[in-house]
Every structure is written in C-alpha cells, then in structure tokens.
Tab-separated table of C-alpha atoms in Angstrom:
chain	number	residue	atom	x	y	z
A	1	ILE	CA	102.625	131.936	25.483
A	2	LEU	CA	99.645	133.765	24.140
A	3	SER	CA	97.071	131.901	22.144
A	4	SER	CA	93.982	132.763	20.169
A	5	CYS	CA	91.838	130.451	18.108
A	6	GLU	CA	93.872	131.615	15.122
A	7	PHE	CA	97.480	131.595	16.323
A	8	ILE	CA	99.984	130.969	19.110
A	9	ILE	CA	102.651	133.510	20.026
A	10	PHE	CA	105.731	133.129	22.238
A	11	LYS	CA	107.056	136.419	23.681
A	12	ASP	CA	109.706	137.440	26.210
A	13	LEU	CA	107.791	139.325	28.916
A	14	LYS	CA	110.977	140.749	30.435
A	15	GLN	CA	111.205	143.305	27.664
A	16	SER	CA	108.710	146.140	28.111
A	17	CYS	CA	108.735	146.786	24.356
A	18	ASN	CA	107.327	143.262	23.851
A	19	GLN	CA	104.596	143.956	26.399
A	20	ARG	CA	103.591	147.136	24.568
A	21	GLN	CA	103.659	145.349	21.207
A	22	MET	CA	101.503	142.547	22.574
A	23	THR	CA	98.946	145.033	23.857
A	24	LYS	CA	98.901	146.908	20.558
A	25	HIS	CA	98.928	143.963	18.157
A	26	ILE	CA	97.167	141.224	20.114
A	27	PHE	CA	95.015	142.398	23.000
A	28	GLN	CA	93.646	145.494	21.256
A	29	LYS	CA	93.066	143.764	17.897
A	30	THR	CA	91.804	140.340	18.930
A	31	LYS	CA	88.177	140.114	19.950
A	32	GLY	CA	88.908	136.936	21.838
A	33	PRO	CA	88.715	134.686	23.484
A	34	ILE	CA	92.366	134.778	24.429
A	35	ILE	CA	93.975	132.255	26.773
A	36	ILE	CA	97.140	133.108	28.681
A	37	LEU	CA	99.175	130.081	29.695
A	38	ALA	CA	101.987	131.245	31.971
A	39	VAL	CA	104.060	128.207	32.900
A	40	HIS	CA	107.116	128.209	35.143
A	41	LEU	CA	107.459	131.985	35.260
A	42	CYS	CA	110.454	133.063	37.296
A	43	GLY	CA	110.340	136.011	39.670
A	44	THR	CA	108.444	139.107	38.627
A	45	LEU	CA	107.303	137.574	35.318
A	46	SER	CA	104.345	136.156	37.249
A	47	LEU	CA	103.339	139.721	38.175
A	48	LYS	CA	103.409	140.711	34.504
A	49	ALA	CA	101.270	137.746	33.509
A	50	VAL	CA	98.638	138.595	36.163
A	51	ASP	CA	98.620	142.197	34.906
A	52	MET	CA	98.006	140.948	31.358
A	53	PHE	CA	94.929	139.062	32.521
A	54	ASN	CA	93.663	141.945	34.655
A	55	ASN	CA	94.222	144.644	32.025
A	56	ASN	CA	92.741	142.869	28.998
A	57	PRO	CA	89.044	141.982	29.246
A	58	ASN	CA	89.215	139.855	26.091
A	59	VAL	CA	91.449	137.366	27.939
A	60	LYS	CA	88.954	134.647	28.827
A	61	PHE	CA	91.138	132.135	30.670
A	62	PHE	CA	94.386	132.393	32.623
A	63	ALA	CA	96.624	129.617	33.954
A	64	LEU	CA	99.714	130.441	36.014
A	65	LYS	CA	102.399	128.149	37.406
A	66	PRO	CA	104.695	130.469	39.371
A	67	CYS	CA	108.301	129.406	39.782
A	68	CYS	CA	111.216	131.197	41.413
A	69	LEU	CA	110.816	133.970	43.942
A	70	PRO	CA	111.756	137.539	43.009
A	71	GLN	CA	115.392	138.447	43.597
A	72	MET	CA	116.481	140.428	46.690
A	73	VAL	CA	117.156	143.582	44.676
A	74	TYR	CA	113.438	144.474	44.901
A	75	ALA	CA	113.414	144.105	48.690
A	76	LYS	CA	116.624	146.112	49.095
A	77	ARG	CA	115.081	148.979	47.093
A	78	GLY	CA	111.960	148.861	49.267
A	79	ASP	CA	109.682	148.031	46.331
A	80	VAL	CA	105.979	147.384	46.771
A	81	PHE	CA	104.457	145.042	44.196
A	82	ARG	CA	101.038	146.043	42.841
A	83	ILE	CA	98.742	143.782	40.831
A	84	GLY	CA	95.050	144.429	40.424
A	85	ASN	CA	93.683	145.945	43.625
A	86	HIS	CA	96.305	144.180	45.709
A	87	GLN	CA	99.731	145.269	46.888
A	88	PHE	CA	102.429	143.742	49.078
A	89	ASP	CA	105.977	144.497	50.187
A	90	ALA	CA	108.698	142.876	48.112
A	91	LYS	CA	110.615	142.058	51.306
A	92	GLU	CA	107.875	139.544	52.221
A	93	VAL	CA	108.575	137.333	49.195
A	94	CYS	CA	112.063	138.059	47.840
A	95	SER	CA	114.950	135.694	48.390
A	96	ASN	CA	118.549	135.046	47.531
A	97	GLY	CA	119.367	132.012	45.483
A	98	SER	CA	119.003	130.709	41.948
A	99	PHE	CA	119.889	127.793	39.759
A	100	ASN	CA	123.246	127.901	37.994
A	101	LYS	CA	123.764	125.140	35.420
A	102	LYS	CA	121.037	123.001	37.043
A	103	ARG	CA	122.650	123.411	40.480
A	104	TRP	CA	120.961	125.375	43.273
A	105	VAL	CA	123.105	128.172	44.739
A	106	GLY	CA	121.589	129.740	47.836
A	107	PRO	CA	119.901	128.869	51.117
A	108	PRO	CA	118.466	125.370	51.488
A	109	ARG	CA	115.435	125.275	49.205
A	110	TRP	CA	113.091	123.968	51.898
A	111	HIS	CA	113.720	127.232	53.814
A	112	LEU	CA	112.014	129.077	50.970
A	113	GLN	CA	108.671	127.250	51.043
A	114	PRO	CA	106.910	129.714	53.409
A	115	LYS	CA	107.984	132.620	51.175
A	116	PHE	CA	106.849	130.779	48.052
A	117	ASP	CA	103.467	130.031	49.645
A	118	LEU	CA	103.081	133.741	50.470
A	119	TRP	CA	104.222	134.677	46.927
A	120	ALA	CA	101.574	132.394	45.406
A	121	GLU	CA	98.899	133.740	47.765
A	122	ASN	CA	99.723	137.328	46.797
A	123	LEU	CA	99.620	136.483	43.090
A	124	PHE	CA	96.223	134.847	43.636
A	125	ARG	CA	94.890	137.872	45.526
A	126	GLY	CA	96.046	140.155	42.701
A	127	ILE	CA	93.928	138.423	40.052
A	128	ASP	CA	90.829	140.529	39.445
A	129	VAL	CA	87.632	138.606	38.735
A	130	GLY	CA	85.406	141.372	40.051
A	131	MET	CA	85.887	140.921	43.781
A	132	GLU	CA	86.894	144.429	44.780
A	133	SER	CA	85.053	146.629	42.335
A	134	ASP	CA	81.919	144.755	41.277
A	135	VAL	CA	80.873	142.379	44.050
A	136	SER	CA	80.506	142.881	47.778
A	137	LYS	CA	82.259	140.387	50.062
A	138	GLU	CA	78.844	138.976	51.018
A	139	ASP	CA	78.020	138.228	47.349
A	140	ALA	CA	81.317	136.488	46.673
A	141	LYS	CA	81.539	132.728	47.122
A	142	THR	CA	84.749	131.269	48.537
A	143	GLN	CA	85.511	127.584	48.998
A	144	HIS	CA	88.607	126.329	50.791
A	145	ASP	CA	89.445	122.674	51.380
A	146	GLY	CA	93.144	122.882	52.284
A	147	ARG	CA	94.419	121.954	48.808
A	148	ARG	CA	92.196	124.249	46.756
A	149	VAL	CA	90.747	127.729	47.160
A	150	VAL	CA	88.032	128.893	44.758
A	151	VAL	CA	86.679	132.437	44.697
A	152	ALA	CA	83.621	133.177	42.574
A	153	SER	CA	82.066	136.493	41.681
A	154	GLU	CA	79.418	137.529	39.185
A	155	ASN	CA	82.241	138.289	36.714
A	156	GLY	CA	84.310	135.133	36.985
A	157	LEU	CA	86.138	132.535	39.021
A	158	LYS	CA	89.663	132.068	40.270
A	159	ALA	CA	91.262	129.082	41.956
A	160	LYS	CA	94.528	128.303	43.669
A	161	ASN	CA	95.330	124.598	43.657
A	162	GLU	CA	98.066	122.663	45.416
A	163	ILE	CA	98.941	119.732	43.158
A	164	THR	CA	101.956	117.759	44.363
A	165	ILE	CA	104.279	117.148	41.456
A	166	GLN	CA	107.624	118.327	42.800
A	167	VAL	CA	109.019	116.153	45.576
A	168	ASP	CA	112.421	115.541	47.175
A	169	GLY	CA	113.069	119.173	48.085
A	170	GLY	CA	110.722	120.675	45.516
A	171	PHE	CA	107.768	122.605	46.894
A	172	GLN	CA	106.548	124.793	44.039
A	173	ASN	CA	103.283	122.921	43.587
A	174	THR	CA	100.861	125.841	43.321
A	175	TYR	CA	98.738	126.291	40.200
A	176	ILE	CA	96.523	129.342	39.766
A	177	PHE	CA	93.603	129.611	37.334
A	178	ALA	CA	91.103	132.345	36.473
A	179	GLU	CA	88.263	132.637	34.009
A	180	ARG	CA	85.887	135.416	33.083
A	181	ARG	CA	82.216	134.547	32.662
A	182	PRO	CA	80.609	132.699	31.019
A	183	ILE	CA	82.320	129.862	32.868
A	184	THR	CA	83.427	126.686	31.096
A	185	SER	CA	81.707	124.054	33.237
A	186	GLY	CA	83.991	121.229	32.154
A	187	ILE	CA	86.901	123.030	33.796
A	188	TRP	CA	85.280	124.211	37.020
A	189	GLY	CA	82.726	121.495	37.726
A	190	ASP	CA	79.585	122.748	39.447
A	191	GLN	CA	80.633	126.342	40.109
C-alpha cells in the first residue's frame, strides 16, 4: 500500500513493471510526505519494500511486517541479497515450506524461527537512515532492551520491535519502522 495525503494506492510489487510505474508516477511526482505500509510481505517482497524506502527520499515513514522467508530457489542459485548498504547470503535466510490452503507444508514451523529472526535483522540493517554514509558510528545512537532496538542518526530513526501477537507455533512477531527527520515525536517518544 502506498499512501499520500491525497490518495491510497494498492500495487503488486512482484511485477517489476509496477515498481517502475510507481517510481515514475508516484515517487517522482509526489513531493511527499509518503508513507509506505508494508504488511505481511512474503519472501523477497520485504526486500523490495525496503528498497522503496531507501531509494525515495520523499518517503517520510516506513512500516514493515515481514512474513514468510524467501524460497530455497535463491539459496540454490547462490544469490546475495542487497538492500541499502547491506548484503547477506540468501542461504542464511531461505527455507522450504509454505502454506497451501491454510495448511503448512514443510518443516515444523518452530524450526524456522532462528532463520526468521536473522531475516528480520538483515531487513532492519538494510534500511538506510544515514548510518553508513552520513553519520559515523560514534555519532549514531543505538538503544537495545531485548524487545526493541532503536538506531538514530542525524537523518532519521529506525526501530525493530518484537511484539508478541502470534502464539501457538507462530513466531513472526517482528515489526520494523523507519522515519526520516523531522521525527514525529508522538510515534517515537523522546528520541
């Protein structure tokens, strides 16, 4: 979902032609602010959503709820995922298994939690709020309390939150947020 103060648009990010059209007709023409709400994105769609935030400075706020892990085809090809200034091997996060008619087909889901945690961490690291290019590590502010990680730079903030909603075998409870400055204090508190 892409939203501006004037309209809301639903697009299929799997199709590269839609990505190009969105860049041409939304990101390049809208002064902003734009909010990207990326909820329950399966597999590599999360990578595409992070790229949209990183590549379009008029996107003010980004919320991502990653879902399924990328399929094994990426690992078998030896792919390396690149988002922002971050890259990681697909084999670290890819897995077999998927839902078929609301029924899980694959390894026991609880086996996948370590891979999902690594997937979410890599997505978080790939979000660019000025850490690598604009701010030295000493100037960045990082807070970590076990359930939430917040990284602040002079250009923005990003946070990775663990909010337990899925239970009984569900573990995909990671929510990732980013905002470019000026920061909306009601969202971030005293950052």
